[in-house]
């Protein structure tokens, strides 16, 4: 390659076929081929020097921005003496992370089992609920997104994401998200767990009514079912609290975290739970194992990510108000395109006229150097996951580019 810059063209020519030609061609056709060069705070730079304001952040993986200096420093320090470590042994890094999770998690949630990805952690939580209750039925909100491993994929709405992999796992049932009366009809002494996201992030970005989660908690208690909250997206500050479910002051039995928990640097996930969940393990604590789970380096990064999140949240919430004002202003000026703005903490969802408008708006933003994403189950709903470090200059940059993109659409 010599010193020539790795342009998109050169990338496709040289490496394209190793990713599946169809995949690369599809992304090219959609107009989203980006060869990542460098990440810096709220920005991503491609290998051709173009700067992108990242308001997707992979749904929160980079919620602290790209390569947050405190986290990079913590990781570099950790690497002086530590590596993955062993799934069998303990360490101070793992101890401090578990302690930090217990300190920040709701109520009596204080025992942690480690995992690597969000999907894996969701699977573990469901197995734990089945093991703890001796029951099999899993009720989950419809149109959720919980990942692509066995149990998690079984909760995916029917369609191209899952149909080709069927048959999946028995005894799962979708209930209408946000509807306590439907859950009341469905839940029974057969139910092992109810699995819900605090906000239905991959469909309409909608938070349920204030009385929904308290009602779900009461129904789970009345029937002896476990409440699992999937905080893979809504945790780590996204809803304006470290853990999203704190908005409703409801204590789940198990809480799943991933994405932002990684600090954007090292894959790490976790299930945090009430201590009694694990009683059924008896004297075999290794019914759940995962070779990469909770590397010592990853544990240090994740603990620092929680601490930074706590530190940044007050200012981030104020920044969130200013970003909301910009979105409401855009909605007022482009009513034919934007029909509504929803905000829960630092998660924003826009109701656009239709799916074509959603696709056009996101591509328009991308072409102007702003990365945002639509709900994969609802392309008319673009979402913003701003990093907690966003500043006024970037809000102004977004406002200008969004206005331009909307103007072109309208
Ligand atoms: C709410 C939610 N749960 C679970 C997952 C799965 O996480 P991962 O992609 O790390 O497996 C995702 C991924 O986007 C998610 O949005």
Tab-separated table of N, CA, C and O in Angstrom, residues 177-180 198 206-218 244-250 344:
chain	number	residue	atom	x	y	z
A	177	UNK	N	-45.843	-3.768	24.729
A	177	UNK	CA	-44.982	-2.951	25.601
A	177	UNK	C	-45.775	-1.775	26.166
A	177	UNK	O	-46.531	-1.110	25.466
A	178	UNK	N	-45.612	-1.541	27.440
A	178	UNK	CA	-46.229	-0.366	28.058
A	178	UNK	C	-47.672	-0.567	28.480
A	178	UNK	O	-48.305	0.359	28.974
A	179	UNK	N	-48.193	-1.788	28.289
A	179	UNK	CA	-49.610	-2.047	28.567
A	179	UNK	C	-49.719	-3.012	29.763
A	179	UNK	O	-49.622	-4.230	29.613
A	180	UNK	N	-49.932	-2.439	30.946
A	180	UNK	CA	-49.939	-3.260	32.165
A	180	UNK	C	-51.122	-4.228	32.181
A	180	UNK	O	-51.018	-5.342	32.710
A	198	UNK	N	-36.195	-0.248	29.588
A	198	UNK	CA	-36.821	0.928	30.187
A	198	UNK	C	-37.434	1.875	29.140
A	198	UNK	O	-38.418	2.539	29.413
A	206	UNK	N	-39.967	5.087	22.681
A	206	UNK	CA	-40.994	5.583	23.602
A	206	UNK	C	-40.759	5.075	25.016
A	206	UNK	O	-40.493	3.886	25.205
A	207	UNK	N	-40.875	5.958	25.988
A	207	UNK	CA	-40.855	5.544	27.391
A	207	UNK	C	-42.294	5.231	27.798
A	207	UNK	O	-43.215	5.905	27.351
A	208	UNK	N	-42.492	4.226	28.622
A	208	UNK	CA	-43.867	3.915	29.033
A	208	UNK	C	-44.410	4.971	29.993
A	208	UNK	O	-43.653	5.799	30.516
A	209	UNK	N	-45.725	4.920	30.261
A	209	UNK	CA	-46.336	5.845	31.230
A	209	UNK	C	-45.685	5.657	32.591
A	209	UNK	O	-45.204	4.565	32.906
A	210	UNK	N	-45.737	6.710	33.422
A	210	UNK	CA	-45.050	6.636	34.721
A	210	UNK	C	-45.511	5.478	35.605
A	210	UNK	O	-44.743	4.973	36.418
A	211	UNK	N	-46.761	5.048	35.449
A	211	UNK	CA	-47.242	3.984	36.356
A	211	UNK	C	-46.967	2.570	35.810
A	211	UNK	O	-47.313	1.584	36.446
A	212	UNK	N	-46.326	2.477	34.613
A	212	UNK	CA	-46.152	1.141	34.022
A	212	UNK	C	-45.175	0.277	34.812
A	212	UNK	O	-45.519	-0.832	35.243
A	213	UNK	N	-43.965	0.767	35.033
A	213	UNK	CA	-42.975	-0.088	35.707
A	213	UNK	C	-43.383	-0.433	37.144
A	213	UNK	O	-43.210	-1.589	37.567
A	214	UNK	N	-43.947	0.529	37.915
A	214	UNK	CA	-44.445	0.117	39.240
A	214	UNK	C	-45.498	-1.003	39.139
A	214	UNK	O	-45.499	-1.945	39.940
A	215	UNK	N	-46.367	-0.912	38.117
A	215	UNK	CA	-47.393	-1.963	37.955
A	215	UNK	C	-46.744	-3.291	37.576
A	215	UNK	O	-47.124	-4.357	38.083
A	216	UNK	N	-45.729	-3.234	36.704
A	216	UNK	CA	-45.031	-4.471	36.307
A	216	UNK	C	-44.372	-5.103	37.545
A	216	UNK	O	-44.448	-6.318	37.758
A	217	UNK	N	-43.770	-4.264	38.357
A	217	UNK	CA	-43.117	-4.781	39.579
A	217	UNK	C	-44.148	-5.498	40.466
A	217	UNK	O	-43.894	-6.599	40.967
A	218	UNK	N	-45.308	-4.858	40.637
A	218	UNK	CA	-46.332	-5.473	41.501
A	218	UNK	C	-46.806	-6.802	40.916
A	218	UNK	O	-46.995	-7.782	41.633
A	244	UNK	N	-31.242	3.559	33.891
A	244	UNK	CA	-32.477	4.157	33.397
A	244	UNK	C	-33.687	3.852	34.268
A	244	UNK	O	-34.560	4.703	34.444
A	245	UNK	N	-33.745	2.657	34.823
A	245	UNK	CA	-34.926	2.259	35.590
A	245	UNK	C	-35.091	3.145	36.821
A	245	UNK	O	-36.190	3.251	37.381
A	246	UNK	N	-34.023	3.832	37.235
A	246	UNK	CA	-34.122	4.757	38.370
A	246	UNK	C	-35.100	5.903	38.103
A	246	UNK	O	-35.597	6.521	39.035
A	247	UNK	N	-35.376	6.171	36.851
A	247	UNK	CA	-36.390	7.199	36.550
A	247	UNK	C	-37.723	6.853	37.181
A	247	UNK	O	-38.529	7.708	37.477
A	248	UNK	N	-37.987	5.533	37.278
A	248	UNK	CA	-39.293	5.090	37.794
A	248	UNK	C	-39.183	4.578	39.233
A	248	UNK	O	-40.147	4.089	39.779
A	249	UNK	N	-37.968	4.646	39.780
A	249	UNK	CA	-37.705	4.185	41.140
A	249	UNK	C	-38.255	2.780	41.378
A	249	UNK	O	-38.914	2.513	42.388
A	250	UNK	N	-37.996	1.932	40.414
A	250	UNK	CA	-38.421	0.537	40.522
A	250	UNK	C	-37.173	-0.329	40.596
A	250	UNK	O	-36.211	-0.100	39.856
A	344	UNK	N	-36.199	11.178	26.386
A	344	UNK	CA	-36.131	10.584	27.721
A	344	UNK	C	-34.678	10.711	28.143
A	344	UNK	O	-33.812	10.003	27.625
